CSV table of C-alpha atoms and ligand atoms in Angstrom, one decimal:
chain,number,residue,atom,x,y,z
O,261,UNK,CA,11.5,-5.9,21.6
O,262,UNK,CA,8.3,-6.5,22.2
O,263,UNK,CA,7.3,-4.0,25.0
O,264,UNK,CA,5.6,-0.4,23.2
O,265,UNK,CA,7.0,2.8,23.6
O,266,UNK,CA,4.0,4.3,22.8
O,267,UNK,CA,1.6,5.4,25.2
O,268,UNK,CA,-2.2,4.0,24.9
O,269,UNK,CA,-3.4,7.4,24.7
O,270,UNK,CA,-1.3,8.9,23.2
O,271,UNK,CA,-2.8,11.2,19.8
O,272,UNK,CA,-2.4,8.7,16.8
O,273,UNK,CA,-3.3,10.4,13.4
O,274,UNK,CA,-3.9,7.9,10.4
O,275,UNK,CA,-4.6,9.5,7.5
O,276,UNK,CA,-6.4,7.7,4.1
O,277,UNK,CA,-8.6,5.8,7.1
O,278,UNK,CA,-11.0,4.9,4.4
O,279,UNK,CA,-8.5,3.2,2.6
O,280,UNK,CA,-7.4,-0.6,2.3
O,281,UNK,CA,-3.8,0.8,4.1
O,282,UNK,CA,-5.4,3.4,6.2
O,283,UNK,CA,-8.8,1.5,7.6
O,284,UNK,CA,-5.8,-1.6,8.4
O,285,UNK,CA,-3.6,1.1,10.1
O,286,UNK,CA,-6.7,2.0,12.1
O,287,UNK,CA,-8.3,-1.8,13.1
O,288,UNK,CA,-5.2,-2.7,14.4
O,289,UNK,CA,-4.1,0.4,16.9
O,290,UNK,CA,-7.9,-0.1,18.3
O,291,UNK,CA,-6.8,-3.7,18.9
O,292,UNK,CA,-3.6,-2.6,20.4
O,293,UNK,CA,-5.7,-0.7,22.5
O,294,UNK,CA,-4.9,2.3,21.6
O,295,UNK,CA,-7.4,5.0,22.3
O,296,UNK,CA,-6.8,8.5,20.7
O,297,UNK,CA,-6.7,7.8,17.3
O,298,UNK,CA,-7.4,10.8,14.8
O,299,UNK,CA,-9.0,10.6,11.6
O,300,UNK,CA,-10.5,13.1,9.2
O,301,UNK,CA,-13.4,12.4,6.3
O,302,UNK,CA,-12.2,13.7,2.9
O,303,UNK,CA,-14.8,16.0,3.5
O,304,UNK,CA,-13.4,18.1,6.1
O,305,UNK,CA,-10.1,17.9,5.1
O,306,UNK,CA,-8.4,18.3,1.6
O,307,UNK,CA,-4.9,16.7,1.4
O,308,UNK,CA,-4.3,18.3,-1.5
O,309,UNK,CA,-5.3,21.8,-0.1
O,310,UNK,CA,-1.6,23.3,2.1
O,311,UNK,CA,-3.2,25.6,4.3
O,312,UNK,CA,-5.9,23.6,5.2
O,313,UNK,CA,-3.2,20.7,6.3
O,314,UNK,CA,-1.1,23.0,8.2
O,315,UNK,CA,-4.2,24.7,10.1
O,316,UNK,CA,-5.8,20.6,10.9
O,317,UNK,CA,-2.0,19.9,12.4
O,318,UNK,CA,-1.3,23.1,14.0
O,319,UNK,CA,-4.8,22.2,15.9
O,320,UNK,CA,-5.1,18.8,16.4
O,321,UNK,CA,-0.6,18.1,17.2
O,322,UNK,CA,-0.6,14.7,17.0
O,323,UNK,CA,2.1,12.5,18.8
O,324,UNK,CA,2.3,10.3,15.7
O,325,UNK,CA,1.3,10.1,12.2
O,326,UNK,CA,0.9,7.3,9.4
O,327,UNK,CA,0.8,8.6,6.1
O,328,UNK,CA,-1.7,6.1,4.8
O,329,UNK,CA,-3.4,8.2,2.4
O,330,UNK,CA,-2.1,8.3,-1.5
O,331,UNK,CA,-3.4,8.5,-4.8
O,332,UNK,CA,-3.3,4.5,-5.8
O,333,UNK,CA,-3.9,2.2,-8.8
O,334,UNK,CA,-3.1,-0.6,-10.8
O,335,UNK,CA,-0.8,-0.6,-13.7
O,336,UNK,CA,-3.2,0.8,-16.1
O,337,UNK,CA,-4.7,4.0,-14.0
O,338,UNK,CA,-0.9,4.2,-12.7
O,339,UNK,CA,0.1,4.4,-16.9
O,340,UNK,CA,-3.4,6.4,-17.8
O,341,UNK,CA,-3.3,9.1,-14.8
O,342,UNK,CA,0.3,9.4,-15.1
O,343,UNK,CA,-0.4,13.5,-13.9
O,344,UNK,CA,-2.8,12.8,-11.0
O,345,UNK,CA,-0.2,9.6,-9.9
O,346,UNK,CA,2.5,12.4,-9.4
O,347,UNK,CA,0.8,15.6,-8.6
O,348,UNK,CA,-1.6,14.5,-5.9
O,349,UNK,CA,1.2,12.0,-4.2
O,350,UNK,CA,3.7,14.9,-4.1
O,351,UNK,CA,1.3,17.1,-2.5
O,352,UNK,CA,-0.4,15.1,-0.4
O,353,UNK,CA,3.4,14.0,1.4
O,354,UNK,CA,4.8,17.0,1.1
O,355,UNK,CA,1.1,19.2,3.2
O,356,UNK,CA,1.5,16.4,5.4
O,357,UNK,CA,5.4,16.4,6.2
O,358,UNK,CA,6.2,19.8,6.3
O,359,UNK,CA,2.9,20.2,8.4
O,360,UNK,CA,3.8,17.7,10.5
O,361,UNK,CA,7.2,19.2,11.1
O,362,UNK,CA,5.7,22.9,11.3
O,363,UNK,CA,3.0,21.6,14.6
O,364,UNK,CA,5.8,19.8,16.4
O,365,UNK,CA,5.0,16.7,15.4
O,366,UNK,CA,8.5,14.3,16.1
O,367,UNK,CA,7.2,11.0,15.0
O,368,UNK,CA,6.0,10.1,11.3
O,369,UNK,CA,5.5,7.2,9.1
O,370,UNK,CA,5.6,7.2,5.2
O,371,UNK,CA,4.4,4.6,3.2
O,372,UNK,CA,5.4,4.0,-0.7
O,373,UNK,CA,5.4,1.3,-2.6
O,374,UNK,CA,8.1,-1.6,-4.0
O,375,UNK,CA,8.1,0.3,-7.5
O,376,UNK,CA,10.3,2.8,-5.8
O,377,UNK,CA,13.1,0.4,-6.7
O,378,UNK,CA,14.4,0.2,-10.5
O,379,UNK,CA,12.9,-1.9,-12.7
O,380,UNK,CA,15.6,-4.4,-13.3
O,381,UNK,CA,17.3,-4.1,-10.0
O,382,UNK,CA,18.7,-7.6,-8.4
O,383,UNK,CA,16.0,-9.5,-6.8
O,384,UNK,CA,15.2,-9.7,-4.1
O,385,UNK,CA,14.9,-6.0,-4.0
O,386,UNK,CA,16.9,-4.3,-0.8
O,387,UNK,CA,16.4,-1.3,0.4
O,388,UNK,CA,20.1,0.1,-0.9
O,389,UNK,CA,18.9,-0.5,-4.6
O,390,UNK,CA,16.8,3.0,-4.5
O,391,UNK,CA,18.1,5.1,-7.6
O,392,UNK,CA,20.6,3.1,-8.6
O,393,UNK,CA,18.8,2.6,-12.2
O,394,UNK,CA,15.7,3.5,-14.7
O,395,UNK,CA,12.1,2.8,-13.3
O,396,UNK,CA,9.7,0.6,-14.5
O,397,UNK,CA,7.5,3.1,-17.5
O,398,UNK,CA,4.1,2.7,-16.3
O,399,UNK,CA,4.5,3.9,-13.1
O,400,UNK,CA,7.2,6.1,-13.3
O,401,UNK,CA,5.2,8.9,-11.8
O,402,UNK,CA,4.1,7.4,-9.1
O,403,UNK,CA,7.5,6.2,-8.3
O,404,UNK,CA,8.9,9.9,-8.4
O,405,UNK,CA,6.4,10.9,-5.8
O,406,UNK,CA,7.0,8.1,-3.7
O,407,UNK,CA,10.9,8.3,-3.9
O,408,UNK,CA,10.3,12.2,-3.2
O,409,UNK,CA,8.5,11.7,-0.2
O,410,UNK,CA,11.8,9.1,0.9
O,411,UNK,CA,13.7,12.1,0.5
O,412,UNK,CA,11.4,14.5,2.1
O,413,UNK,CA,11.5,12.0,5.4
O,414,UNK,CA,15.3,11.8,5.2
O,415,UNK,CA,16.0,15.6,4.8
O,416,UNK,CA,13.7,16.8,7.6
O,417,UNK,CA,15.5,13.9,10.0
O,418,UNK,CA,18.9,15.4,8.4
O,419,UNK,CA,18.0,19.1,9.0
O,420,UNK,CA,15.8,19.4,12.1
O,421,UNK,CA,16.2,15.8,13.6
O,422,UNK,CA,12.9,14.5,13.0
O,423,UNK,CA,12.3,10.8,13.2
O,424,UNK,CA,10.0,10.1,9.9
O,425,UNK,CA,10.4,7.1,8.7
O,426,UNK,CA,9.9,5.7,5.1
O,427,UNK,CA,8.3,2.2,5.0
O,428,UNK,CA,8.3,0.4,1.5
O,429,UNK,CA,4.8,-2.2,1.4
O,430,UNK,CA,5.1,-4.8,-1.9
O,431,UNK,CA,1.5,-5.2,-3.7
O,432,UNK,CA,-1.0,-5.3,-0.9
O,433,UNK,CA,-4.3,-6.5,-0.7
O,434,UNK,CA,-7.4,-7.6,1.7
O,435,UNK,CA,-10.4,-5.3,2.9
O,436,UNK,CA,-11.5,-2.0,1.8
O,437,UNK,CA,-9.6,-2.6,-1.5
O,438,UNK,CA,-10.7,-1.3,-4.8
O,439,UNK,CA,-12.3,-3.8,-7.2
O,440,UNK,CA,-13.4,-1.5,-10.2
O,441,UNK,CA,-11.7,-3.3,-13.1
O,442,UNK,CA,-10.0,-0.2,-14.7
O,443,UNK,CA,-8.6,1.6,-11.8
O,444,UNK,CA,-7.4,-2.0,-9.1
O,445,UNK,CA,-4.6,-3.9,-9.0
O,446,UNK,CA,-4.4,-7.4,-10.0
O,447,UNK,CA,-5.8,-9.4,-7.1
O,448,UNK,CA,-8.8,-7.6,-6.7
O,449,UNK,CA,-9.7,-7.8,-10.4
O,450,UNK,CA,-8.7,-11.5,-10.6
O,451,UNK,CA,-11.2,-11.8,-7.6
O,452,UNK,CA,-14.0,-9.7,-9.6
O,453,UNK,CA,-13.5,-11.3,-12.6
O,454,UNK,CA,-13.5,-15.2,-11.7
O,455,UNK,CA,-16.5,-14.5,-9.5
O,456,UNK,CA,-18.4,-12.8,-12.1
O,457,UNK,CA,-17.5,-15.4,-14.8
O,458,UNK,CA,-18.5,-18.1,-12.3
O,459,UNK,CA,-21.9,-16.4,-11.5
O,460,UNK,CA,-22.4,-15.9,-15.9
O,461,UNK,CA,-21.2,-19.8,-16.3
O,462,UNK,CA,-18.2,-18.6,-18.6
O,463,UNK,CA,-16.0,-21.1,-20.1
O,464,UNK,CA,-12.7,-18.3,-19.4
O,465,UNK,CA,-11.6,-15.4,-17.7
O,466,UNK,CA,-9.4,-13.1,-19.2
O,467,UNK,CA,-6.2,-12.3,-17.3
O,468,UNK,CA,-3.8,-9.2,-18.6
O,469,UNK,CA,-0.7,-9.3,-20.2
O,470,UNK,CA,1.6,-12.6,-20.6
O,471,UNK,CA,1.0,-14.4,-17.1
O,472,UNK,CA,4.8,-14.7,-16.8
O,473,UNK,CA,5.4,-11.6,-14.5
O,474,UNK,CA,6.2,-12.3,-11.0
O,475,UNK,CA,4.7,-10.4,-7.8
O,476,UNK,CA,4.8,-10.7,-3.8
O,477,UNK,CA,1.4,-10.2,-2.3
O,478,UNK,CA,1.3,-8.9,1.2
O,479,UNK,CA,-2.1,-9.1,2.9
O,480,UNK,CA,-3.3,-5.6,4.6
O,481,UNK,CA,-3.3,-6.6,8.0
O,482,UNK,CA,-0.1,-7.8,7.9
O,483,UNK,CA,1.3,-4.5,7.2
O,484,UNK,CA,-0.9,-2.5,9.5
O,485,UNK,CA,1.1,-5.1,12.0
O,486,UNK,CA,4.6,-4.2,10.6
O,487,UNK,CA,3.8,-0.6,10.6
O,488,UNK,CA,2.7,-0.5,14.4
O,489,UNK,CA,5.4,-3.0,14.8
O,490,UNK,CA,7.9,-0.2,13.9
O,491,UNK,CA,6.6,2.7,15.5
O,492,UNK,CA,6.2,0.5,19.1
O,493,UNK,CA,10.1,-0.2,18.8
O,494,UNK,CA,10.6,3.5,18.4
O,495,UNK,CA,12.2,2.4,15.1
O,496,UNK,CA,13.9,5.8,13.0
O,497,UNK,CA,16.4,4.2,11.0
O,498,UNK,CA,16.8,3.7,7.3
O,499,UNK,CA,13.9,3.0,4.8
O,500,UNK,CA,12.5,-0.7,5.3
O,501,UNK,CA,11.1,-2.5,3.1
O,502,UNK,CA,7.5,-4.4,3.9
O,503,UNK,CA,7.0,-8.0,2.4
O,504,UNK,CA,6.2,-11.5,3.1
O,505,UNK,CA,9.7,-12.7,0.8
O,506,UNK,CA,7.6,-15.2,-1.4
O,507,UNK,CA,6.5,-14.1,-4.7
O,508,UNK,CA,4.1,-16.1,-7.6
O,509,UNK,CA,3.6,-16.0,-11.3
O,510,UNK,CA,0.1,-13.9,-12.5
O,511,UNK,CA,-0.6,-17.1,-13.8
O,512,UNK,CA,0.0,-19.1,-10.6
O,513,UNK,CA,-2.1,-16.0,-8.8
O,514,UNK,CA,-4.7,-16.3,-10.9
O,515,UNK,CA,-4.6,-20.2,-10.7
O,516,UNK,CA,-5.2,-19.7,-6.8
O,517,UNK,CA,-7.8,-17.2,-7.5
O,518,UNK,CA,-10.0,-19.4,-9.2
O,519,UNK,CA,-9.6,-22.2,-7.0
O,520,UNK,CA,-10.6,-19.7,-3.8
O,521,UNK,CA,-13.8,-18.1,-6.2
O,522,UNK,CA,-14.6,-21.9,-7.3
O,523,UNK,CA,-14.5,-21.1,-11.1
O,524,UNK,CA,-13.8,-24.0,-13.1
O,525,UNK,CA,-13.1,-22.4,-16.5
O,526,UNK,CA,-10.0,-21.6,-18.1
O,527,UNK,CA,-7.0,-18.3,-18.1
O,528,UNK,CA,-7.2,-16.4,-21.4
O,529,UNK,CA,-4.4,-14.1,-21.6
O,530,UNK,CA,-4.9,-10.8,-23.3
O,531,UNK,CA,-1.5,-9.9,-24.9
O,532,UNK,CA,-2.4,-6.1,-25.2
O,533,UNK,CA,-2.6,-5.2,-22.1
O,534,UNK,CA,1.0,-4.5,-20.3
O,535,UNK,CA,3.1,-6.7,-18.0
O,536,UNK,CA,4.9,-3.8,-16.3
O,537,UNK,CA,7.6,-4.6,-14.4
O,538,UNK,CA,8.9,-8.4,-14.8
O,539,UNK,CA,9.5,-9.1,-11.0
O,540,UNK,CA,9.1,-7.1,-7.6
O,541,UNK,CA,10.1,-9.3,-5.2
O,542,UNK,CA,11.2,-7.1,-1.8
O,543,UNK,CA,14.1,-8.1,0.4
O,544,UNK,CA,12.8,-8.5,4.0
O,545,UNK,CA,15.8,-8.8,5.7
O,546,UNK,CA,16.2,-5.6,7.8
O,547,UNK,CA,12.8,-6.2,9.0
O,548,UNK,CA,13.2,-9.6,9.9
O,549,UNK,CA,16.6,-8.5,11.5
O,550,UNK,CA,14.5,-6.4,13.4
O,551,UNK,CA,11.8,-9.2,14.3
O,552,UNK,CA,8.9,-8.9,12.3
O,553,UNK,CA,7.8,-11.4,9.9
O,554,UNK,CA,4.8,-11.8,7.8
O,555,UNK,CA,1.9,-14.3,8.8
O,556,UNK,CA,-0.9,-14.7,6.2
O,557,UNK,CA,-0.6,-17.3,4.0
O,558,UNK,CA,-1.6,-15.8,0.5
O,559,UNK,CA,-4.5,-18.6,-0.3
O,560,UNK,CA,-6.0,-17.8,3.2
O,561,UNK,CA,-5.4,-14.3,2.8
O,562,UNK,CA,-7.5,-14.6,-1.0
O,563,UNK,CA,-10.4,-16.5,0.7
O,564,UNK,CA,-10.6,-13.7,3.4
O,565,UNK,CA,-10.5,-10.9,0.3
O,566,UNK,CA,-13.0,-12.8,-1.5
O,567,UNK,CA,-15.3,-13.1,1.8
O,568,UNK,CA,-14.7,-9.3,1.6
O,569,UNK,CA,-15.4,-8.6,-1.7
O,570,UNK,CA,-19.0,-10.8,-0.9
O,571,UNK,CA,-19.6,-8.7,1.8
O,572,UNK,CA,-19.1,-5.4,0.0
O,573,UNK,CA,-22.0,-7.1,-2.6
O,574,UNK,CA,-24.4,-7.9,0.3
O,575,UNK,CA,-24.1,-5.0,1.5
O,576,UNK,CA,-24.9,-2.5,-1.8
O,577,UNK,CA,-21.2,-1.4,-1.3
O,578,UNK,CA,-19.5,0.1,-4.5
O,579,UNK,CA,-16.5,-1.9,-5.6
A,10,GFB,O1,-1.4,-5.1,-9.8
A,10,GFB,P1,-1.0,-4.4,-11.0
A,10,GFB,O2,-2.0,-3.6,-11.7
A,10,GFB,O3,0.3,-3.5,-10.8
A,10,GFB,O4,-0.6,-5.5,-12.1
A,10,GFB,P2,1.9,-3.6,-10.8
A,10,GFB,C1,0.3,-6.6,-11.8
A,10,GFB,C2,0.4,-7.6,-13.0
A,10,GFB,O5,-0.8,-8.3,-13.1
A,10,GFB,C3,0.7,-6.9,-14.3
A,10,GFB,C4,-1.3,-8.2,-14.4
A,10,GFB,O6,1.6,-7.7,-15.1
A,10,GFB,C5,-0.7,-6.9,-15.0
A,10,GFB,O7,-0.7,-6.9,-16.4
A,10,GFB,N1,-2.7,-8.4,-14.5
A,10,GFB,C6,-3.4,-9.4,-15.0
A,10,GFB,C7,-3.7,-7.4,-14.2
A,10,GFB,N2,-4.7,-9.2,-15.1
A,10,GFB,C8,-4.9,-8.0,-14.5
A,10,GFB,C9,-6.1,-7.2,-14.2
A,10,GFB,O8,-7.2,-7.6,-14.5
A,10,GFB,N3,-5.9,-6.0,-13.6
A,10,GFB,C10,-4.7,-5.6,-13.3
A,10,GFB,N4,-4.6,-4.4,-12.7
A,10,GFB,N5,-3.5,-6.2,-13.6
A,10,GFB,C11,1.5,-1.3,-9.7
A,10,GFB,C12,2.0,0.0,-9.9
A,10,GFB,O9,2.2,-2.1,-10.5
A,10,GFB,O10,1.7,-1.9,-8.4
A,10,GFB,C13,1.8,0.9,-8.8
A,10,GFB,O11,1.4,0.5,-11.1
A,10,GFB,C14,2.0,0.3,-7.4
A,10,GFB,O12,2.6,2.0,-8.9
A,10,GFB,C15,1.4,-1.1,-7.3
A,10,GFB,O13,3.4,0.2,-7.2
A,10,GFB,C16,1.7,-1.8,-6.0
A,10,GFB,O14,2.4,-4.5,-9.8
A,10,GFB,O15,2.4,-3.9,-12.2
């Protein structure tokens, strides 16, 4: 298993390289080694646009692709944006799928998201839970997308026996995230606002909704890992899910938050804002069975997001 079947040079295209998924896709093929990897700037390449995904393909004819790039939020841009969630995801998976499959392109990895699954399906979540109930509200459009893109990957392997696979990540974190308080997801806020409220002296932080919500946090680089992990073992089976197996309270999260930021104050919770879904917690068994497992413990992995979020200060970087 642990021999790659993919060739250092061969053409590796990694799309969203900017992002916190994409940029981790990227660091860790140039570790591999690997040494054609394919990017393209936003600028010079619309995701949205169809023919200008098609014509970039039909050029460039990767050997592989990671679909890193998606239109991502927390639960309140996710329950605000609710027509940008599912417009640009369905566009953005379906240029890059069907342009994948149109330039010849044999070997493709989605990536979604753990609210693909129904809201109150049995926890952990496994992979065989897909559709078999209602979706959480607040990101119900997001979840479409995602689940269409599943579909998109299966009916392409179905009709012209392409091997894309769908890989489901639980709430990620680590470098490159976004830390802009109305638009990120929970751990990078928590990490924004602890460090703020340290630097003002505050007595509190506010933390949204109840605290009683439950969530697994993978860190980035652990997934980049799993996803290379994949693609070396030439995997093309059913959709995996992508998760360390261990999940925490908001409260407890934001408990361990403070602690990393070294803000003494105390959680005040504001009851307005919404708790989403009550618990995410992903089944890793069929990646396990296959012989990955996740290493970043999630205190480490907060200090190394906070030393990131720092950095991104220092350095005049938005957040
Ligand atoms: O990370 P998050 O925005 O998204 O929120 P979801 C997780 C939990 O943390 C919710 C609470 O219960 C929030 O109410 N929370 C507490 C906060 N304080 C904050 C805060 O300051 N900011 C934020 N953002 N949350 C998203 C989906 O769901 O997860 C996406 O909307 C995607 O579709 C993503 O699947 C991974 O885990 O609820």
């Amino acid at each position: 298993m642990s021999s790659s079947s993919i060739d250092r040079h061969a053409r590796i295209f990694v799309t969203g390289h900017r992002g916190m998924v994409g940029s981790a896709i990227r660091r860790r093929l140039e570790r591999g080694g690997y040494t054609n990897i394919v990017t393209a700037p936003r600028a010079e390449l619309d995701l949205l646009d169809q023919r200008a995904v098609h014509a970039f393909l039909a050029e460039c004819r990767p050997d592989y692709i990671f679909i890193g790039a998606a239109k991502v939020g927390g639960i309140q841009a996710n329950n605000t944006y609710r027509a940008d969630f599912l417009y640009q995801n369905l566009m953005i998976e379906a240029n890059l799928i069907q342009g994948a499959h149109l330039a010849g392109v044999q070997r493709l990895m989605f990536l979604g998201s753990s609210c693909i699954y129904p809201k109150l399906a049995p926890q952990p979540l496994t992979e065989d839970s897909l559709l078999t109930g209602p979706l959480e509200p607040t990101n119900e459009p997001y979840a479409i997308a995602k689940i269409a893109g599943i579909k998109l990957c299966e009916a392409y392997n179905a009709q012209f026996k392409r091997q894309y696979v769908s890989a489901m990540p639980t709430n990620l974190y680590g470098p490159n995230d976004n830390y802009d308080l109305a638009s990120s997801h929970v751990l990078p806020a928590l990490i924004r606002k602890a460090h703020e409220a340290k630097l003002r002296g505050d007595s509190e932080y506010v933390v949204w909704g109840s605290g009683t919500p439950q969530r697994e946090f993978l860190y980035v680089d652990d997934l980049a890992d799993a996803c290379v992990f994949l693609m070396e073992q030439g995997y093309d089976g059913p959709l995996v899910n992508i998760g360390c197996g261990t999940d925490v309270t908001i409260r407890e999260l934001a408990e361990t938050v403070m602690k990393v930021v070294g803000f003494e104050g105390r959680i005040v919770f504001d009851a307005s804002k919404p708790d989403g879904t009550p618990r995410k917690l992903m089944s890793v068994e069929r990646l396990a069975g296959l012989g990955w497992r996740a290493t970043m413990p999630l205190e480490a992995g907060i200090a190394l997001a906070y030393r990131d979020f720092l950095d991104r200060q220092a350095a005049g970087r938005p957040s």
